[in-house]
Amino acid sequence: MDNGLFPFSSPFDFNGIQGNYNLPDFEKDGTVIKGKHDPLLGFQEIGDDPDNDPVFPNHGLYQNVTKMSENQEQQQGRAATKSAFSDEFSFSSVFSGNMAFQEFSRPENMKPIKDSNMQSSCRLSSLELLTNYGNGFKKLRFSKYVGSDGADGTDERGGGQKKLSAEEIMRVTGARYIQLSDMRYDDFSMIMHPFGHALSGLSDDETKDVELVHLLLTAAEKVGYEQFERANRLLSRCEWIASERANPVQRIVYYFAEALRERIDKGMGRIIAKEPEMIFKTGIENGLNTNLISVRMHEYIPFFQVTQFMGIQAIIENVASASKIHIIDLELRSGVQWPGLMQALSEREIRHIEILKITAVGFVGNEKIAETGKRLESVAASFKLPFSFIAVYVEDMEDIKEELFKIGNDESLVVFCPLVLRTMISRPTCLENLMRVMKNLNPTIVIVIEIEANHNSPSFVNRFIEALFFYSTFFDCLDTCLEHQGELRAGVESVLCNGIRNIVAMEGKERVVRSVKLEVWSAFFARFRMTELGFSESSLYQGSLVIKQFPSAASYCTLDKCGESVIVGWKGTPVQSVSAWKFSRDRGRVFGNYRF
């Protein structure tokens, strides 16, 4: 879709920026892991023999391996403290600094890869990704989590040892996976490996969790190579152990195993894919809609309020001199973000508001938008704020055009994009059309809230790993924030399950929601001559005050600046980002043919 202002000859490549592990020099990859004919852990077949499984002893998955004596195990347990356990992981020894990796994506119509060199290259990319996560384990594991209030976020248990969180379990498993990936084992060598000693530093439950996640990763890699029968056997064991009513690790494994099972069924022709025209409209299921669960999430989980509050604070500061304000909300949902803005505008002592307009964009047939509009009208009336609500309905987001928005010449325009742009990455013409329309409308400020994760890798296994770590962090947050809200937590996780299915089970046009990180969005926005506005110190301070309103999360929820943007995280792991932008009106260079 060409345009006089933006004569792009090709759509933006959202896979062009994928992190440090995505490096060139494909030819070198096949030489790193030697003597390996099976693309997985070096085992001929993990899980093929239920009576002779060298990897997962604690779940009763094999019975014939000779165990260490009780005295020997106790001695090692005393010696293998948590600190010593961390020191066992020598991530740098697995990959050298000058080693190059590159992702390998397979077209949908290509047969399963048989070339062992290609398998090694694709696999090395996944191992490098696990290494990147694993390198952060020691710092994460043995430092105190300090939230915005400076409080100690440790969760002590007997002996001063802190119980591993779900994400830490994933990091430990990633380290274990890397260590074992470069070796070949028979039935007895597993217990003689240093990891046998390292795992003895964990509790029995933590050890079982590590082994369960290891099993899931192995199954995922089998699925990545379309070795569905072998993956089925491994996945059956995962499903037998995991439960959606157990601890966070088992719940995560349960949902990911379900998604893997769906992907296998599709790969084997047991499930027929949706019709293409139905896919985009149902993509909203992977986000948060206007139901009660999303409202309760906003009430109990800090990420949403922090990013929304900071976005609104930036709006207030950038329209301070305007008396007529018009907001285009591309994803209204429940509208809980706007009462705060209404109150702030109603309390203005200088430059009183003549009119606040909100135009909400939604799909035809979405009656909840009108219901939300009526609630907002009631709120505005309570503040005695002049207010107008307009609903714009489209059959498809690609149908958005300037004529749909009635913007007055004297109105200061704001565009609010909460968790919506990611739903258009799979349809670049749709996304670029939206950006051109917004550019021509010339907003004063554009607020973008997105998931800060890379769920758009062309490599299925890499995408699986990224999603596994991200949702592990989110499930940790749910366990903390909803500790006494078991029913609500289960409901929230059922919503998040849609996101997991989208990443793991879907492919091609079915995979509607594709989150990417800030650097990718920055490169994309630069294509449309957008520049960052940033956030004031006052806005950052106010964001930290919002975190303090969540007593259970105040010690864990973090705010970090990334350039002019802000990342909200959980125990240092990024979860959401919020950024403020404007369109530059200069006629500078256009990045027409640049692949980011």
XYZ file of C-alpha atoms in Angstrom:
596
model
C 0.000 0.000 0.000
C 1.927 2.999 -1.289
C 1.462 6.547 -0.168
C 3.032 9.832 -1.141
C 4.457 10.355 2.305
C 5.576 6.759 2.853
C 6.565 5.054 -0.428
C 7.484 1.732 1.206
C 8.379 -0.975 -1.263
C 8.041 -3.749 1.324
C 6.272 -4.282 4.679
C 8.192 -3.797 7.888
C 10.114 -6.890 8.982
C 9.129 -7.417 12.627
C 11.503 -10.400 12.789
C 14.516 -8.271 11.950
C 15.266 -7.377 15.599
C 15.056 -10.378 17.870
C 17.752 -10.025 20.485
C 21.411 -10.909 20.872
C 21.012 -14.566 20.026
C 19.901 -13.817 16.476
C 23.300 -13.337 14.839
C 24.653 -14.131 11.383
C 27.095 -16.791 10.197
C 24.824 -19.764 9.726
C 27.599 -22.065 8.534
C 29.416 -22.157 11.884
C 26.496 -23.490 13.875
C 26.718 -27.116 12.914
C 30.203 -27.535 14.362
C 29.466 -26.683 17.975
C 27.629 -29.771 19.198
C 29.674 -32.753 18.156
C 28.747 -36.359 17.751
C 25.009 -35.728 17.999
C 22.632 -37.410 15.598
C 19.479 -36.822 17.598
C 18.517 -33.132 17.691
C 17.524 -33.306 21.350
C 19.325 -33.899 24.594
C 21.719 -36.398 23.102
C 19.388 -39.252 24.049
C 18.327 -41.663 21.414
C 14.747 -41.396 22.722
C 13.786 -39.884 26.021
C 10.574 -41.340 27.230
C 10.338 -44.243 24.810
C 10.900 -46.798 27.540
C 8.740 -46.103 30.608
C 10.805 -48.476 32.729
C 14.165 -47.036 31.763
C 14.051 -43.250 31.768
C 17.322 -41.573 32.816
C 16.020 -38.032 33.197
C 12.912 -37.931 35.388
C 13.318 -40.200 38.387
C 11.355 -38.197 40.937
C 8.074 -38.572 39.102
C 8.319 -42.346 38.966
C 9.104 -42.244 35.276
C 11.750 -44.892 35.613
C 12.408 -47.377 38.325
C 15.562 -49.314 37.440
C 18.307 -46.741 38.022
C 20.443 -47.464 41.069
C 20.075 -44.631 43.597
C 22.697 -43.154 45.884
C 22.753 -44.363 49.427
C 20.778 -42.322 51.954
C 23.920 -41.225 53.817
C 25.645 -40.136 50.632
C 22.594 -38.173 49.546
C 22.320 -36.454 52.938
C 25.986 -35.467 52.860
C 25.612 -33.990 49.414
C 22.423 -32.212 50.449
C 24.308 -30.421 53.251
C 27.159 -29.480 50.955
C 25.043 -28.321 48.061
C 23.739 -25.086 49.497
C 21.758 -22.708 47.380
C 24.845 -20.636 46.668
C 26.847 -23.676 45.684
C 23.914 -24.747 43.567
C 24.052 -21.459 41.681
C 27.796 -21.799 41.150
C 27.249 -25.131 39.395
C 25.813 -23.297 36.397
C 28.667 -22.196 34.189
C 26.714 -20.685 31.346
C 29.730 -19.107 29.719
C 31.291 -22.518 29.252
C 28.417 -23.654 27.103
C 28.646 -20.862 24.535
C 31.699 -18.762 23.792
C 31.340 -15.036 23.286
C 32.258 -15.104 19.599
C 29.885 -17.913 18.710
C 27.298 -16.966 16.100
C 23.731 -18.156 15.853
C 20.832 -17.577 13.548
C 17.196 -18.571 13.721
C 15.899 -20.853 11.039
C 12.245 -20.693 10.096
C 10.637 -23.353 7.970
C 7.932 -22.490 5.402
C 4.592 -24.088 6.175
C 4.648 -26.225 3.031
C 8.109 -27.638 3.649
C 8.524 -31.199 4.846
C 10.158 -31.885 8.235
C 13.847 -31.039 8.215
C 16.142 -33.984 7.772
C 19.451 -32.137 7.412
C 21.283 -32.544 10.708
C 23.271 -29.333 10.144
C 20.070 -27.346 9.789
C 18.656 -29.004 12.894
C 21.784 -28.135 14.833
C 21.644 -24.494 13.748
C 17.988 -24.105 14.669
C 18.568 -25.867 17.946
C 21.612 -23.782 18.831
C 19.513 -20.656 18.513
C 17.133 -22.097 21.112
C 19.990 -23.079 23.408
C 21.495 -19.613 23.132
C 18.130 -18.165 24.126
C 18.039 -20.454 27.168
C 21.579 -19.318 27.983
C 20.488 -15.686 27.927
C 17.772 -16.461 30.453
C 20.049 -18.694 32.497
C 22.759 -16.040 32.802
C 20.362 -13.958 34.861
C 19.637 -16.751 37.307
C 22.418 -16.160 39.813
C 21.722 -12.446 40.117
C 17.988 -12.996 40.308
C 18.216 -15.937 42.683
C 20.499 -14.505 45.334
C 19.707 -10.799 45.400
C 16.830 -9.217 47.251
C 13.963 -7.934 45.184
C 13.536 -4.266 45.892
C 10.319 -2.679 44.714
C 9.357 0.956 44.510
C 9.072 1.195 48.280
C 12.566 -0.190 48.836
C 11.194 -3.068 50.890
C 12.811 -6.471 51.025
C 10.821 -8.775 48.794
C 12.253 -12.065 50.002
C 9.959 -14.903 50.910
C 11.834 -16.756 53.569
C 11.469 -20.369 54.556
C 13.356 -22.580 56.935
C 17.090 -21.986 57.193
C 16.887 -18.547 55.555
C 16.416 -20.120 52.121
C 13.958 -18.543 49.740
C 11.604 -20.768 47.816
C 12.206 -20.668 44.080
C 9.556 -18.862 42.066
C 8.092 -20.341 38.888
C 10.363 -18.222 36.711
C 13.426 -19.242 38.712
C 12.429 -22.870 38.204
C 12.381 -22.153 34.463
C 15.852 -20.624 34.649
C 17.216 -23.598 36.570
C 15.651 -25.943 34.034
C 17.127 -23.932 31.178
C 20.579 -24.252 32.713
C 20.077 -27.980 33.236
C 18.828 -28.373 29.676
C 21.921 -26.649 28.291
C 24.295 -28.701 30.433
C 22.743 -31.981 29.351
C 22.358 -31.001 25.701
C 26.041 -31.440 24.920
C 26.325 -34.953 26.342
C 25.112 -38.442 25.640
C 23.753 -40.576 28.456
C 22.923 -44.147 29.098
C 20.504 -45.241 31.809
C 22.960 -44.840 34.683
C 25.067 -41.809 33.824
C 22.388 -39.249 34.677
C 22.774 -39.642 38.439
C 26.563 -39.249 38.128
C 26.277 -35.932 36.313
C 27.018 -32.823 38.417
C 23.413 -31.784 38.013
C 22.440 -34.729 40.148
C 24.336 -33.085 42.987
C 23.140 -29.585 42.122
C 19.499 -30.577 42.205
C 19.994 -32.102 45.646
C 20.347 -28.497 46.862
C 16.684 -27.965 46.010
C 13.676 -29.174 47.892
C 11.934 -32.311 46.657
C 9.087 -30.264 45.186
C 11.483 -27.928 43.378
C 13.418 -30.848 41.964
C 10.221 -32.385 40.644
C 9.219 -29.067 39.120
C 12.586 -28.758 37.342
C 12.244 -32.249 35.926
C 8.672 -31.577 34.816
C 9.643 -28.405 32.942
C 12.600 -30.259 31.416
C 10.141 -32.805 30.104
C 7.970 -30.038 28.630
C 10.950 -28.416 26.878
C 11.936 -31.747 25.394
C 8.415 -32.306 24.093
C 8.348 -28.808 22.599
C 11.579 -29.392 20.725
C 10.223 -32.639 19.321
C 7.148 -30.730 18.149
C 9.412 -28.102 16.581
C 10.868 -30.820 14.342
C 7.402 -32.268 13.674
C 8.340 -35.506 15.401
C 4.786 -35.752 16.662
C 4.699 -39.397 17.768
C 7.783 -38.953 19.928
C 6.428 -35.682 21.292
C 3.128 -37.394 22.091
C 4.786 -39.887 24.422
C 6.645 -37.142 26.282
C 3.605 -34.913 26.438
C 1.447 -37.682 27.869
C 3.768 -37.842 30.848
C 3.614 -34.075 31.234
C -0.174 -34.152 31.241
C -0.211 -37.006 33.729
C 1.852 -34.995 36.248
C 0.676 -31.405 35.742
C -2.610 -29.936 36.946
C -4.330 -26.547 36.649
C -5.078 -26.702 40.392
C -1.529 -27.344 41.615
C 1.455 -25.017 42.198
C 2.337 -22.310 39.628
C 4.882 -24.461 37.780
C 2.445 -27.328 37.321
C -0.280 -24.928 36.218
C 2.015 -23.361 33.628
C 3.069 -26.777 32.339
C -0.583 -27.830 32.203
C -1.588 -24.917 29.961
C 1.491 -25.161 27.738
C 1.009 -28.913 27.397
C -2.590 -28.305 26.316
C -1.392 -25.868 23.646
C 1.304 -28.289 22.480
C -1.306 -31.031 22.231
C -3.443 -28.789 20.025
C -0.453 -28.029 17.800
C 0.271 -31.747 17.460
C -3.352 -32.479 16.575
C -3.241 -29.803 13.891
C 0.051 -31.092 12.567
C -1.399 -34.594 12.307
C -4.593 -33.353 10.631
C -6.912 -34.015 13.566
C -8.060 -30.368 13.810
C -9.127 -28.165 10.926
C -7.871 -24.588 11.051
C -10.309 -21.678 11.256
C -11.472 -19.892 8.132
C -9.109 -16.944 7.434
C -11.876 -14.308 7.644
C -12.804 -15.515 11.148
C -9.327 -15.295 12.585
C -8.780 -11.582 13.045
C -12.137 -10.869 14.663
C -11.597 -13.571 17.253
C -8.090 -12.321 17.975
C -9.458 -10.106 20.737
C -9.907 -13.276 22.785
C -6.151 -13.242 23.269
C -6.273 -9.834 24.911
C -8.383 -8.490 27.742
C -11.971 -7.576 26.930
C -14.711 -5.904 28.938
C -15.782 -8.881 31.015
C -15.669 -9.001 34.785
C -12.347 -10.847 34.898
C -10.491 -8.059 33.077
C -11.971 -5.488 35.478
C -10.897 -7.556 38.487
C -7.407 -7.952 37.010
C -7.180 -4.180 36.823
C -8.136 -4.044 40.487
C -5.632 -6.568 41.823
C -2.685 -6.650 39.388
C -0.437 -3.561 39.208
C 0.840 -3.645 35.603
C -2.347 -2.371 34.005
C -2.924 0.515 36.378
C 0.716 1.622 36.299
C 0.994 1.752 32.496
C -2.446 3.326 32.100
C -1.809 5.902 34.814
C 1.541 6.922 33.328
C -0.021 7.174 29.889
C -2.828 9.376 31.217
C -0.339 11.540 33.130
C 1.577 12.088 29.884
C -1.691 13.042 28.149
C -2.523 15.575 30.861
C 0.898 17.184 30.566
C 0.806 17.359 26.753
C -2.706 18.837 26.479
C -2.281 21.247 29.385
C -3.085 24.279 27.237
C -6.052 22.716 25.403
C -9.661 23.364 26.307
C -11.053 20.910 23.758
C -9.606 17.394 23.937
C -10.481 14.498 21.664
C -9.254 10.968 22.455
C -9.310 8.086 19.983
C -9.259 4.847 22.001
C -8.372 1.908 19.766
C -9.259 -0.672 22.438
C -11.732 0.704 24.950
C -12.493 -2.479 26.881
C -14.064 -1.527 30.225
C -12.940 2.106 30.065
C -11.599 2.037 33.642
C -8.638 4.194 32.624
C -10.686 7.315 31.816
C -12.361 8.334 35.121
C -8.936 9.356 36.446
C -8.387 11.628 33.460
C -11.874 13.083 33.851
C -11.253 13.920 37.486
C -7.915 15.581 36.711
C -9.432 17.684 33.918
C -12.424 18.676 36.047
C -10.069 20.015 38.731
C -8.174 22.315 36.399
C -7.880 25.811 37.816
C -6.596 27.325 34.595
C -7.933 26.698 31.079
C -11.203 24.990 31.953
C -12.354 22.166 29.705
C -14.973 23.079 27.137
C -15.400 19.515 25.892
C -13.805 16.092 26.324
C -14.577 13.667 23.516
C -13.768 9.975 23.430
C -14.120 8.085 20.159
C -13.950 4.327 20.701
C -13.120 1.992 17.803
C -14.683 -1.466 17.796
C -15.965 -4.249 15.602
C -19.508 -4.263 14.279
C -21.790 -6.039 16.744
C -19.797 -5.185 19.862
C -22.609 -3.878 22.073
C -20.340 -3.525 25.102
C -18.767 -0.389 23.648
C -22.080 1.458 23.905
C -22.548 0.182 27.466
C -19.106 1.435 28.423
C -19.891 4.769 26.817
C -22.982 5.199 28.988
C -20.964 4.477 32.130
C -18.365 7.053 31.113
C -21.092 9.624 30.482
C -22.354 9.052 34.038
C -18.844 9.479 35.455
C -18.305 12.693 33.492
C -21.643 14.032 34.727
C -20.599 13.366 38.330
C -17.541 15.590 37.752
C -19.652 18.165 35.888
C -17.324 17.733 32.930
C -18.631 18.457 29.407
C -18.330 15.100 27.677
C -19.185 13.388 24.409
C -18.835 9.701 23.566
C -18.734 8.377 20.008
C -18.511 4.747 18.894
C -16.968 3.965 15.511
C -17.688 0.450 14.235
C -15.726 -1.331 11.508
C -15.949 -4.789 9.994
C -12.168 -5.019 10.045
C -9.378 -2.827 11.434
C -8.158 -2.485 7.862
C -11.304 -0.434 7.170
C -10.154 2.440 9.391
C -9.940 5.721 7.486
C -9.722 9.408 8.329
C -13.365 10.118 7.454
C -14.548 7.984 10.391
C -13.190 10.467 12.910
C -14.811 13.871 13.270
C -11.921 15.949 14.581
C -12.446 19.669 15.091
C -9.742 22.060 13.971
C -9.516 23.484 17.480
C -9.381 20.089 19.228
C -6.205 18.633 20.695
C -6.139 15.015 19.521
C -4.857 12.052 21.534
C -4.525 8.452 20.277
C -4.564 5.723 22.914
C -3.279 2.266 21.850
C -3.469 -0.228 24.757
C -2.354 -3.755 23.821
C -3.820 -3.439 20.343
C -1.005 -2.884 17.814
C 0.352 -6.384 18.446
C -2.885 -7.808 17.006
C -2.001 -6.293 13.607
C 1.599 -7.446 13.212
C 0.405 -10.509 11.310
C -1.345 -8.132 8.870
C 1.246 -5.499 7.949
C -0.963 -3.672 5.432
C -3.586 -3.228 8.146
C -1.060 -1.870 10.640
C 0.578 0.456 8.138
C -2.822 1.761 7.043
C -3.650 2.582 10.669
C -0.359 4.425 11.094
C -0.947 6.489 7.946
C -4.435 7.440 9.105
C -3.108 8.482 12.519
C -0.292 10.449 10.877
C -2.752 12.393 8.739
C -4.964 13.130 11.766
C -1.875 14.701 13.400
C -2.402 13.823 17.109
C -0.703 15.811 19.838
C 0.390 12.577 21.516
C 0.129 8.827 20.896
C 0.236 6.517 23.930
C 1.338 2.950 23.232
C 1.038 0.189 25.852
C 2.368 -3.212 24.835
C 3.589 -6.505 26.228
C 7.365 -6.303 26.604
C 8.266 -9.711 25.186
C 9.300 -11.292 21.912
C 6.511 -13.681 20.953
C 7.068 -13.245 17.233
C 10.106 -15.401 16.562
C 9.867 -17.395 13.313
C 11.374 -20.303 15.243
C 8.644 -22.213 17.077
C 10.961 -23.464 19.844
C 12.357 -19.977 20.476
C 8.854 -18.585 20.604
C 7.863 -21.351 23.000
C 10.795 -20.577 25.321
C 10.074 -16.837 25.342
C 6.410 -17.462 26.135
C 7.257 -19.988 28.848
C 9.426 -17.491 30.726
C 6.989 -14.626 30.243
C 3.962 -16.523 31.525
C 5.995 -17.968 34.381
C 6.597 -14.405 35.545
C 2.919 -13.558 35.137
C 1.820 -16.655 37.065
C 4.233 -15.717 39.867
C 2.537 -12.336 39.988
C -0.912 -13.930 40.124
C 0.146 -16.170 42.988
C 1.264 -13.122 44.960
C -1.484 -10.652 44.080
C -4.336 -13.171 44.156
C -3.081 -15.321 47.013
C -6.487 -15.271 48.718
C -8.519 -15.081 45.507
C -8.261 -18.648 44.213
C -11.408 -18.506 42.088
C -10.429 -15.216 40.478
C -6.893 -16.454 39.845
C -8.247 -19.514 38.063
C -10.474 -17.257 35.953
C -7.568 -14.976 35.042
C -5.410 -17.947 34.101
C -8.172 -19.252 31.857
C -8.032 -15.918 30.018
C -4.233 -16.040 29.796
C -4.554 -19.563 28.419
C -5.904 -18.038 25.199
C -2.670 -16.101 24.836
C -0.618 -19.265 25.377
C -2.675 -21.103 22.745
C -2.169 -18.242 20.308
C 1.628 -18.400 20.659
C 2.083 -22.170 20.854
C -0.772 -23.823 18.977
C -1.359 -21.295 16.200
C 0.710 -20.633 13.119
C 0.472 -18.433 10.049
C -2.606 -16.196 9.910
C -4.127 -18.014 12.874
C -1.414 -16.577 15.134
C -3.028 -13.165 15.466
C -1.351 -11.680 18.557
C 2.413 -11.258 18.136
C 4.123 -9.245 20.842
C 7.510 -7.675 20.131
C 9.848 -5.612 22.274
C 10.315 -1.861 22.494
C 13.290 -1.715 20.145
C 11.202 -3.306 17.407
C 8.333 -0.860 17.894
C 10.800 2.027 17.940
C 12.209 0.939 14.583
C 8.713 0.562 13.171
C 7.565 3.976 14.429
C 10.695 5.602 12.986
C 9.436 4.499 9.601
C 6.560 6.948 10.058
C 8.759 9.755 11.405
C 7.532 9.314 14.966
C 9.638 10.630 17.821
C 9.422 9.796 21.519
C 8.109 12.351 23.972
C 9.147 10.532 27.130
C 7.783 10.833 30.656
C 8.439 13.516 33.239
C 10.005 12.834 36.614
C 6.652 13.638 38.137
C 5.029 10.965 35.991
C 7.610 8.377 37.068
C 7.102 9.310 40.702
C 3.349 9.033 40.364
C 3.804 5.613 38.744
C 5.760 4.441 41.784
C 2.947 5.694 44.017
C 0.467 3.567 42.077
C 2.597 0.496 42.782
C 2.419 1.233 46.498
C -1.362 0.932 46.308
C -0.807 -2.826 45.867
C 0.644 -3.929 49.242
C 1.239 -7.538 48.180
C 3.047 -6.465 45.001
C 4.873 -3.309 46.105
C 8.116 -5.165 46.829
C 8.148 -6.994 43.512
C 6.744 -4.640 40.863
C 9.505 -2.553 39.269
C 9.751 0.523 37.036
C 12.689 0.939 34.656
C 13.385 3.544 32.025
C 14.345 2.251 28.580
C 15.341 5.304 26.607
C 12.319 7.588 26.844
C 9.940 4.690 27.509
C 9.118 2.926 30.765
C 9.038 -0.817 31.399
C 6.962 -2.256 34.218
C 8.305 -5.574 35.469
C 7.944 -8.247 38.095
C 11.079 -8.970 40.115
C 13.067 -7.304 37.346
C 11.549 -9.279 34.476
C 9.836 -7.001 31.904
C 6.068 -7.458 31.570
C 4.590 -4.328 29.949
C 5.933 -1.165 28.373
C 4.402 2.276 28.005
C 5.685 4.902 25.588
C 4.567 8.336 24.354
C 5.034 9.460 20.734
C 4.280 12.208 18.278
C 4.497 12.420 14.503
C 7.219 14.679 13.200
C 6.060 17.083 10.484
C 9.482 17.515 8.894
C 10.311 16.079 5.498
C 13.340 14.113 6.619
C 14.584 10.815 5.284
C 12.030 8.002 5.014
C 13.172 4.494 5.881
C 11.502 3.070 2.800
C 13.581 -0.007 2.083
C 15.282 -0.532 5.427
C 14.795 -3.874 7.144
C 14.997 -3.430 10.899
